[in-house]
């Protein structure tokens, strides 16, 4: 491995997750971004919002890490999406004063 | 001086405040709504819980526990809000357990708390697990300045409040008392439903024989792992009868799982009472507050009550399991 850019040989995955609207995508980004990746030396994560899409890009040292990190991320997205679908409507219905 | 009572420095709220609390630091998931009224009183409007119960002989693992919390969180929160008879918009803040606890379950609950906070635009308050236990206990029982014995599956501490801080007087040097009891429940294959500690307590009531176990208080601290090893070793003793019955009419010298539960409880609780009493003598407080999962144990409450009475003090404990 060359010492100049060790990340050149890393594995990269990018996922685009559609949400109902840009606000929900932004919420998901804010919620998930708070928790750091457990292995910062071997995992780089970039979360961005493009319109109503949450775009996550992971670079990992090993393929195994890529699988684990993506799996954990999708589980978190699932929980956030379920929370939004459960309470999102109610949150919209009566806007707080 | 820590024994002195001070006036509450917080001013009373101008209107009733409602808070939603979310907790999931171990295998129990809970959501509750509490109301702080204008007269300074607090009342619990709802308190909904769901516990992840593993089969006998198995403990709960972080991954599976987190999975359970993810599945149940929304239902438990909905139930809590419905039971309190309010809407999510009425809330003033959303509180969640920040730690310490098991990482994965904590993270699951924190995710839900953060999502709700952003959806409804409510402030988010992270609560220290231990302080949460103590404040909740103080609120329910009305104890004012107690010595706190915090005994649960993950913590064993004797705590007192001094100079704006909870200070730890003594604690376990290795495993927590709840962990010790739960693991022994696993050794003798007791059920985890509703909780291993409760089943140990029931079993101990049938115990007749007190077996000698190590008694390991070290100053203000205690050590429990050695006791667990000794009591585990006793289950391999040739006098141990796993079915609880003598082998024949001549079989006199034997002991049962119930005897072991009894001996374990008596020894461990005696140690806890000893360090609590020492802390009381230190700070000159006459109140003891027992919080945490093991605090529900009536035998522990009873033993602590005897000690407190002898010092003409008082004990406060939470009964709800």
Short mmCIF file of C-alpha atoms in Angstrom, two decimals:
data_model
loop_
_atom_site.label_atom_id
_atom_site.label_comp_id
_atom_site.label_asym_id
_atom_site.label_seq_id
_atom_site.Cartn_x
_atom_site.Cartn_y
_atom_site.Cartn_z
CA UNK A 1 0.00 0.00 0.00
CA UNK A 2 1.39 3.40 -0.87
CA UNK A 3 1.92 5.69 2.07
CA UNK A 4 0.77 8.87 0.26
CA UNK A 5 -2.88 7.95 -0.10
CA UNK A 6 -3.77 4.89 1.91
CA UNK A 7 -7.46 5.58 1.33
CA UNK A 8 -7.10 5.07 -2.41
CA UNK A 9 -7.43 1.32 -1.98
CA UNK A 10 -10.34 1.53 0.43
CA UNK A 11 -13.75 0.16 -0.42
CA UNK A 12 -16.42 2.71 -1.10
CA UNK A 13 -20.20 2.33 -0.98
CA UNK A 14 -22.77 4.96 -1.66
CA UNK A 15 -26.49 4.66 -0.92
CA UNK A 16 -29.31 7.04 -1.78
CA UNK A 17 -32.35 6.75 0.44
CA UNK A 18 -35.56 8.49 -0.69
CA UNK A 19 -37.74 10.23 1.90
CA UNK A 20 -41.20 11.74 1.58
CA UNK A 21 -39.77 15.26 1.61
CA UNK A 22 -36.54 17.17 2.13
CA UNK A 23 -37.40 17.96 5.75
CA UNK A 24 -37.58 14.31 6.73
CA UNK A 25 -34.34 13.58 4.94
CA UNK A 26 -32.69 16.42 6.85
CA UNK A 27 -34.06 15.09 10.13
CA UNK A 28 -32.69 11.63 9.39
CA UNK A 29 -29.29 13.11 8.59
CA UNK A 30 -29.21 15.14 11.80
CA UNK A 31 -30.33 12.19 13.91
CA UNK A 32 -27.88 9.67 12.49
CA UNK A 33 -24.88 12.00 12.17
CA UNK A 34 -24.60 12.48 15.94
CA UNK A 35 -23.28 8.99 16.62
CA UNK A 36 -19.71 8.62 15.43
CA UNK A 37 -18.58 5.49 13.65
CA UNK A 38 -17.07 3.11 16.21
CA UNK A 39 -13.90 2.62 14.20
CA UNK A 40 -12.88 6.04 12.86
CA UNK A 41 -9.45 4.85 11.71
CA UNK A 42 -10.94 2.33 9.32
CA UNK A 43 -14.28 3.89 8.40
CA UNK A 44 -15.04 7.27 6.84
CA UNK A 45 -18.64 8.34 6.57
CA UNK A 46 -20.12 11.27 4.70
CA UNK A 47 -23.82 12.06 4.99
CA UNK A 48 -25.46 14.63 2.76
CA UNK A 49 -28.99 15.60 1.82
CA UNK A 50 -29.88 16.11 -1.83
CA UNK A 51 -33.48 17.27 -2.09
CA UNK A 52 -35.50 14.47 -0.54
CA UNK A 53 -32.63 12.00 -0.71
CA UNK A 54 -30.31 11.07 2.12
CA UNK A 55 -27.00 10.21 0.51
CA UNK A 56 -24.51 8.22 2.55
CA UNK A 57 -21.02 7.41 1.37
CA UNK A 58 -18.81 5.03 3.29
CA UNK A 59 -15.14 4.31 2.74
CA UNK A 60 -13.81 1.37 4.67
CA UNK A 61 -10.51 -0.43 5.00
CA UNK A 62 -11.94 -3.93 4.54
CA UNK A 63 -14.91 -5.42 2.75
CA UNK A 64 -16.10 -6.92 6.01
CA UNK A 65 -16.24 -3.48 7.62
CA UNK A 66 -18.15 -2.14 4.63
CA UNK A 67 -20.82 -4.79 5.16
CA UNK A 68 -21.05 -4.22 8.92
CA UNK A 69 -21.13 -0.44 8.67
CA UNK A 70 -23.76 -0.42 5.95
CA UNK A 71 -25.86 -2.93 7.85
CA UNK A 72 -25.78 -0.84 11.02
CA UNK A 73 -26.55 2.30 9.04
CA UNK A 74 -29.57 0.73 7.34
CA UNK A 75 -30.87 -0.50 10.70
CA UNK A 76 -30.65 3.04 12.03
CA UNK A 77 -32.36 4.45 8.94
CA UNK A 78 -35.11 1.86 9.37
CA UNK A 79 -35.73 2.96 12.96
CA UNK A 80 -35.78 6.65 12.02
CA UNK A 81 -38.11 6.01 9.08
CA UNK A 82 -40.48 4.02 11.26
CA UNK A 83 -40.48 6.76 13.89
CA UNK A 84 -41.20 9.39 11.25
CA UNK A 85 -44.01 7.36 9.71
CA UNK A 86 -45.51 6.80 13.16
CA UNK A 87 -45.32 10.37 14.41
CA UNK A 88 -44.62 12.48 11.32
CA UNK A 89 -48.26 12.98 10.43
CA UNK A 90 -49.18 14.06 13.94
CA UNK A 91 -46.24 16.46 14.02
CA UNK A 92 -47.51 18.10 10.82
CA UNK A 93 -51.17 18.20 11.78
CA UNK A 94 -51.08 20.75 14.58
CA UNK A 95 -48.18 23.08 14.09
CA UNK A 96 -46.81 24.27 17.42
CA UNK A 97 -47.69 27.88 18.35
CA UNK B 1 -22.49 20.07 56.26
CA UNK B 2 -24.14 17.36 54.19
CA UNK B 3 -26.63 16.33 56.87
CA UNK B 4 -28.29 19.74 56.85
CA UNK B 5 -31.41 20.35 54.81
CA UNK B 6 -31.40 23.19 52.34
CA UNK B 7 -34.30 24.90 50.68
CA UNK B 8 -34.81 23.89 47.06
CA UNK B 9 -32.96 26.58 45.06
CA UNK B 10 -35.12 26.05 41.96
CA UNK B 11 -38.02 28.42 41.57
CA UNK B 12 -41.46 26.98 40.97
CA UNK B 13 -42.65 26.66 37.38
CA UNK B 14 -44.99 29.37 36.07
CA UNK B 15 -47.14 26.80 34.28
CA UNK B 16 -47.36 23.03 34.44
CA UNK B 17 -44.51 21.39 32.55
CA UNK B 18 -44.76 18.00 30.88
CA UNK B 19 -41.77 15.81 30.13
CA UNK B 20 -41.52 12.57 28.21
CA UNK B 21 -38.80 10.25 29.49
CA UNK B 22 -37.33 7.42 27.46
CA UNK B 23 -35.13 4.77 29.02
CA UNK B 24 -33.46 1.75 27.53
CA UNK B 25 -30.07 1.23 29.07
CA UNK B 26 -30.53 -2.48 29.73
CA UNK B 27 -33.16 -5.10 28.95
CA UNK B 28 -36.08 -2.97 30.11
CA UNK B 29 -37.54 -0.37 27.79
CA UNK B 30 -39.63 2.35 29.37
CA UNK B 31 -41.48 5.50 28.42
CA UNK B 32 -43.09 7.75 30.98
CA UNK B 33 -44.69 11.14 31.23
CA UNK B 34 -44.19 13.32 34.26
CA UNK B 35 -45.89 16.59 35.14
CA UNK B 36 -44.24 19.36 37.14
CA UNK B 37 -47.05 21.45 38.56
CA UNK B 38 -47.08 25.12 39.54
CA UNK B 39 -47.15 24.28 43.27
CA UNK B 40 -43.82 22.48 42.93
CA UNK B 41 -45.32 19.00 43.08
CA UNK B 42 -44.62 16.34 40.49
CA UNK B 43 -46.86 13.52 39.34
CA UNK B 44 -46.26 10.57 37.08
CA UNK B 45 -49.00 10.53 34.43
CA UNK B 46 -47.93 7.31 32.79
CA UNK B 47 -45.18 4.77 33.06
CA UNK B 48 -45.22 2.10 30.36
CA UNK B 49 -42.54 -0.58 30.21
CA UNK B 50 -41.66 -3.61 28.20
CA UNK B 51 -38.94 -6.05 29.18
CA UNK B 52 -36.84 -8.24 26.95
CA UNK B 53 -36.93 -11.66 28.61
CA UNK B 54 -34.44 -14.34 27.67
CA UNK B 55 -34.90 -18.10 28.18
CA UNK B 56 -33.64 -19.63 31.48
CA UNK B 57 -29.87 -20.00 31.60
CA UNK B 58 -29.25 -17.14 29.18
CA UNK B 59 -28.45 -13.49 29.74
CA UNK B 60 -29.42 -10.63 27.47
CA UNK B 61 -26.92 -9.63 24.80
CA UNK B 62 -26.55 -6.02 23.60
CA UNK B 63 -27.47 -6.78 19.98
CA UNK B 64 -30.66 -8.70 20.76
CA UNK B 65 -31.69 -6.20 23.41
CA UNK B 66 -31.26 -3.33 20.95
CA UNK B 67 -33.36 -5.27 18.45
CA UNK B 68 -36.09 -5.63 21.05
CA UNK B 69 -36.03 -1.92 21.86
CA UNK B 70 -36.20 -0.99 18.16
CA UNK B 71 -39.25 -3.20 17.75
CA UNK B 72 -41.11 -1.94 20.81
CA UNK B 73 -40.05 1.70 21.18
CA UNK B 74 -42.85 3.23 19.09
CA UNK B 75 -45.60 1.16 20.66
CA UNK B 76 -44.37 1.88 24.19
CA UNK B 77 -44.15 5.63 23.51
CA UNK B 78 -47.60 5.70 21.93
CA UNK B 79 -49.04 3.84 24.92
CA UNK B 80 -47.40 6.24 27.36
CA UNK B 81 -48.77 9.30 25.57
CA UNK B 82 -52.24 7.78 25.28
CA UNK B 83 -52.33 6.71 28.93
CA UNK B 84 -51.35 10.19 30.09
CA UNK B 85 -54.20 11.58 28.00
CA UNK B 86 -52.09 14.20 26.26
CA UNK B 87 -50.81 14.86 22.78
CA UNK B 88 -47.16 14.91 21.72
CA UNK B 89 -47.51 18.65 21.10
CA UNK B 90 -48.28 19.29 24.79
CA UNK B 91 -44.84 18.11 25.84
CA UNK B 92 -42.25 20.64 26.96
CA UNK B 93 -39.22 18.43 26.61
CA UNK B 94 -38.08 14.95 25.68
CA UNK B 95 -35.64 13.23 28.02
CA UNK B 96 -33.65 10.10 27.35
CA UNK B 97 -31.02 8.03 29.13
CA UNK B 98 -27.66 9.26 27.98
CA UNK B 99 -25.67 6.62 29.79
CA UNK B 100 -23.99 4.74 31.30
CA UNK B 101 -25.43 1.47 30.07
CA UNK B 102 -25.24 -0.99 27.21
CA UNK B 103 -24.20 0.82 24.03
CA UNK B 104 -26.48 -0.66 21.43
CA UNK B 105 -29.77 -0.42 23.37
CA UNK B 106 -28.91 3.13 24.48
CA UNK B 107 -28.22 4.16 20.90
CA UNK B 108 -31.54 2.74 19.66
CA UNK B 109 -33.51 4.74 22.20
CA UNK B 110 -31.40 7.86 21.60
CA UNK B 111 -32.18 7.67 17.87
CA UNK B 112 -35.91 7.63 18.57
CA UNK B 113 -35.58 10.46 21.10
CA UNK B 114 -33.65 12.63 18.64
CA UNK B 115 -36.10 11.95 15.81
CA UNK B 116 -39.06 12.90 18.01
CA UNK B 117 -37.27 16.00 19.25
CA UNK B 118 -36.67 17.20 15.68
CA UNK B 119 -40.13 16.25 14.42
CA UNK B 120 -41.99 18.09 17.17
CA UNK B 121 -39.33 20.74 17.72
CA UNK B 122 -38.96 19.97 21.43
CA UNK B 123 -35.79 20.41 23.49
CA UNK B 124 -33.87 17.20 24.14
CA UNK B 125 -32.47 16.47 27.58
CA UNK B 126 -29.91 13.75 28.18
CA UNK B 127 -30.12 12.25 31.66
CA UNK B 128 -27.40 10.38 33.52
CA UNK B 129 -28.76 6.94 34.33
CA UNK B 130 -27.59 6.90 37.96
CA UNK B 131 -28.80 10.42 38.74
CA UNK B 132 -32.11 9.52 37.07
CA UNK B 133 -32.50 6.58 39.44
CA UNK B 134 -31.76 8.67 42.52
CA UNK B 135 -33.94 11.64 41.58
CA UNK B 136 -36.82 9.37 40.66
CA UNK B 137 -36.50 7.59 44.01
CA UNK B 138 -36.36 10.87 45.89
CA UNK B 139 -39.40 12.14 44.04
CA UNK B 140 -41.56 9.10 44.65
CA UNK B 141 -40.62 8.49 48.27
CA UNK B 142 -40.20 12.10 49.41
CA UNK B 143 -36.81 11.41 51.00
CA UNK B 144 -35.00 14.73 51.38
CA UNK B 145 -31.33 14.18 52.00
CA UNK B 146 -30.77 10.45 52.12
CA UNK B 147 -27.79 8.16 51.89
CA UNK B 148 -28.51 6.40 48.62
CA UNK B 149 -27.89 2.73 48.07
CA UNK B 150 -27.96 2.26 44.32
CA UNK B 151 -28.20 -1.46 43.58
CA UNK B 152 -29.02 -2.74 40.11
CA UNK B 153 -27.81 -5.17 37.48
CA UNK B 154 -24.94 -2.93 36.51
CA UNK B 155 -24.25 -0.77 39.55
CA UNK B 156 -23.66 -1.15 43.26
CA UNK B 157 -22.87 2.13 44.95
CA UNK B 158 -23.40 3.97 48.20
CA UNK B 159 -23.94 7.62 47.35
CA UNK B 160 -24.54 10.85 49.25
CA UNK B 161 -25.14 14.37 48.03
CA UNK B 162 -22.66 17.05 48.96
CA UNK B 163 -21.79 20.40 47.39
CA UNK B 164 -23.97 20.16 44.28
CA UNK B 165 -22.74 16.68 43.46
CA UNK B 166 -23.64 13.10 44.11
CA UNK B 167 -20.54 11.55 45.64
CA UNK B 168 -19.76 7.88 45.76
CA UNK B 169 -18.80 6.67 49.21
CA UNK B 170 -18.36 3.04 48.37
CA UNK B 171 -19.01 0.70 45.52
CA UNK B 172 -18.41 -2.80 44.28
CA UNK B 173 -14.87 -3.61 43.27
CA UNK B 174 -15.92 -6.09 40.62
CA UNK B 175 -19.44 -7.15 39.55
CA UNK B 176 -22.72 -5.53 40.53
CA UNK B 177 -25.04 -7.17 43.03
CA UNK B 178 -27.80 -7.63 40.44
CA UNK B 179 -25.31 -9.20 38.09
CA UNK B 180 -24.22 -11.56 40.88
CA UNK B 181 -27.80 -12.66 41.65
CA UNK B 182 -28.83 -12.92 37.98
CA UNK B 183 -25.83 -14.99 37.10
CA UNK B 184 -26.50 -17.35 39.96
CA UNK B 185 -30.10 -17.64 38.75
CA UNK B 186 -28.64 -18.74 35.44
CA UNK B 187 -26.44 -21.35 37.14
CA UNK B 188 -29.39 -23.01 38.87
CA UNK B 189 -31.57 -22.50 35.77
CA UNK B 190 -34.21 -20.22 37.26
CA UNK B 191 -36.60 -18.47 34.88
CA UNK B 192 -35.88 -14.92 33.70
CA UNK B 193 -39.58 -14.11 33.80
CA UNK B 194 -40.49 -11.60 35.26
CA UNK B 195 -36.90 -11.12 36.41
CA UNK B 196 -34.22 -13.48 37.68
CA UNK B 197 -33.78 -11.44 40.87
CA UNK B 198 -37.42 -11.80 41.78
CA UNK B 199 -37.26 -15.55 41.26
CA UNK B 200 -34.17 -15.77 43.49
CA UNK B 201 -36.09 -13.85 46.14
CA UNK B 202 -39.03 -16.27 45.94
CA UNK B 203 -36.69 -19.26 46.04
CA UNK B 204 -34.79 -17.82 49.02
CA UNK B 205 -38.02 -17.70 51.07
CA UNK B 206 -38.02 -21.51 50.98
CA UNK B 207 -34.39 -21.70 52.13
CA UNK B 208 -33.78 -23.21 55.58
CA UNK B 209 -30.04 -23.54 55.84
CA UNK B 210 -27.45 -20.78 55.91
CA UNK B 211 -24.24 -21.94 54.30
CA UNK B 212 -21.00 -20.13 55.01
CA UNK B 213 -19.93 -17.88 52.15
CA UNK B 214 -17.07 -15.36 52.04
CA UNK B 215 -17.94 -12.00 53.57
CA UNK B 216 -15.97 -9.43 51.62
CA UNK B 217 -16.48 -5.83 52.63
CA UNK B 218 -13.34 -3.80 52.18
CA UNK B 219 -13.71 -0.49 53.94
CA UNK B 220 -16.55 1.24 52.13
CA UNK B 221 -16.32 -1.12 49.20
CA UNK B 222 -17.52 -4.65 48.63
CA UNK B 223 -16.43 -7.45 46.36
CA UNK B 224 -18.94 -9.90 44.94
CA UNK B 225 -17.33 -12.02 42.25
CA UNK B 226 -15.63 -14.31 44.78
CA UNK B 227 -18.95 -14.96 46.50
CA UNK B 228 -20.49 -15.89 43.16
CA UNK B 229 -17.66 -18.32 42.51
CA UNK B 230 -18.07 -19.91 45.97
CA UNK B 231 -21.81 -20.30 45.64
CA UNK B 232 -21.35 -21.73 42.16
CA UNK B 233 -18.81 -24.18 43.59
CA UNK B 234 -21.38 -25.28 46.15
CA UNK B 235 -23.67 -26.46 43.34
CA UNK B 236 -20.98 -29.03 42.52
CA UNK B 237 -20.73 -30.15 46.15
CA UNK B 238 -21.80 -33.74 46.80
CA UNK B 239 -24.28 -32.59 49.44
CA UNK B 240 -26.13 -30.45 46.85
CA UNK B 241 -29.54 -31.77 45.77
CA UNK B 242 -30.61 -30.03 42.58
CA UNK B 243 -34.18 -31.38 42.94
CA UNK B 244 -34.42 -30.08 46.50
CA UNK B 245 -35.23 -33.50 48.01
CA UNK B 246 -33.14 -35.80 50.25
CA UNK B 247 -31.95 -39.01 48.63
CA UNK B 248 -33.43 -41.24 51.32
CA UNK B 249 -34.50 -41.30 54.97
CA UNK B 250 -30.84 -41.33 56.15
CA UNK B 251 -29.92 -38.34 53.96
CA UNK B 252 -29.68 -35.58 56.59
CA UNK B 253 -26.73 -33.42 55.58
CA UNK B 254 -27.81 -31.85 52.29
CA UNK B 255 -28.75 -28.48 50.86
CA UNK B 256 -31.05 -27.32 48.07
CA UNK B 257 -31.04 -24.53 45.45
CA UNK B 258 -33.37 -22.62 47.78
CA UNK B 259 -30.79 -22.84 50.59
CA UNK B 260 -28.14 -21.45 48.27
CA UNK B 261 -30.37 -18.55 47.18
CA UNK B 262 -31.11 -17.84 50.83
CA UNK B 263 -27.44 -17.93 51.85
CA UNK B 264 -26.38 -15.80 48.91
CA UNK B 265 -29.01 -13.14 49.61
CA UNK B 266 -28.32 -13.02 53.35
CA UNK B 267 -24.56 -12.69 52.89
CA UNK B 268 -24.65 -10.13 50.09
CA UNK B 269 -27.37 -7.98 51.67
CA UNK B 270 -25.61 -8.02 55.05
CA UNK B 271 -22.57 -6.57 53.32
CA UNK B 272 -24.66 -3.87 51.65
CA UNK B 273 -26.29 -2.95 54.96
CA UNK B 274 -22.88 -2.71 56.58
CA UNK B 275 -21.44 -0.24 54.09
CA UNK B 276 -24.65 1.80 54.07
CA UNK B 277 -24.59 2.04 57.85
CA UNK B 278 -20.99 3.22 57.74
CA UNK B 279 -21.91 5.94 55.23
CA UNK B 280 -24.82 7.05 57.42
CA UNK B 281 -22.52 7.36 60.42
CA UNK B 282 -20.08 9.34 58.28
CA UNK B 283 -22.45 12.02 57.06
CA UNK B 284 -24.88 12.01 59.96
CA UNK B 285 -27.95 11.33 57.83
CA UNK B 286 -30.86 9.36 59.20
CA UNK B 287 -32.44 8.51 55.88
CA UNK B 288 -31.64 5.64 53.55
CA UNK B 289 -32.99 5.52 50.02
CA UNK B 290 -32.70 2.27 48.10
CA UNK B 291 -32.94 2.62 44.32
CA UNK B 292 -32.26 0.35 41.35
CA UNK B 293 -33.59 -3.03 40.31
CA UNK B 294 -32.35 -4.94 43.36
CA UNK B 295 -33.95 -2.26 45.54
CA UNK B 296 -37.30 -3.98 44.92
CA UNK B 297 -36.10 -6.96 46.94
CA UNK B 298 -38.18 -7.06 50.09
CA UNK B 299 -35.56 -8.93 52.06
CA UNK B 300 -33.02 -6.18 51.36
CA UNK B 301 -35.59 -3.56 52.35
CA UNK B 302 -36.34 -5.53 55.52
CA UNK B 303 -32.71 -5.86 56.55
CA UNK B 304 -32.05 -2.20 55.81
CA UNK B 305 -35.16 -1.29 57.80
CA UNK B 306 -33.84 -3.10 60.89
CA UNK B 307 -30.53 -1.27 60.64
CA UNK B 308 -32.23 2.11 60.12
CA UNK B 309 -34.54 1.51 63.07
CA UNK B 310 -31.61 0.74 65.35
CA UNK B 311 -30.13 4.09 64.36
CA UNK B 312 -33.60 5.67 64.79
CA UNK B 313 -33.63 6.43 61.08
CA UNK B 314 -35.96 5.71 58.23
CA UNK B 315 -35.78 3.84 54.96
CA UNK B 316 -37.31 4.78 51.64
CA UNK B 317 -37.66 2.31 48.81
CA UNK B 318 -39.49 2.04 45.54
CA UNK B 319 -41.71 -0.99 45.26
CA UNK B 320 -42.76 -0.88 41.67
CA UNK B 321 -40.88 -3.52 39.72
#
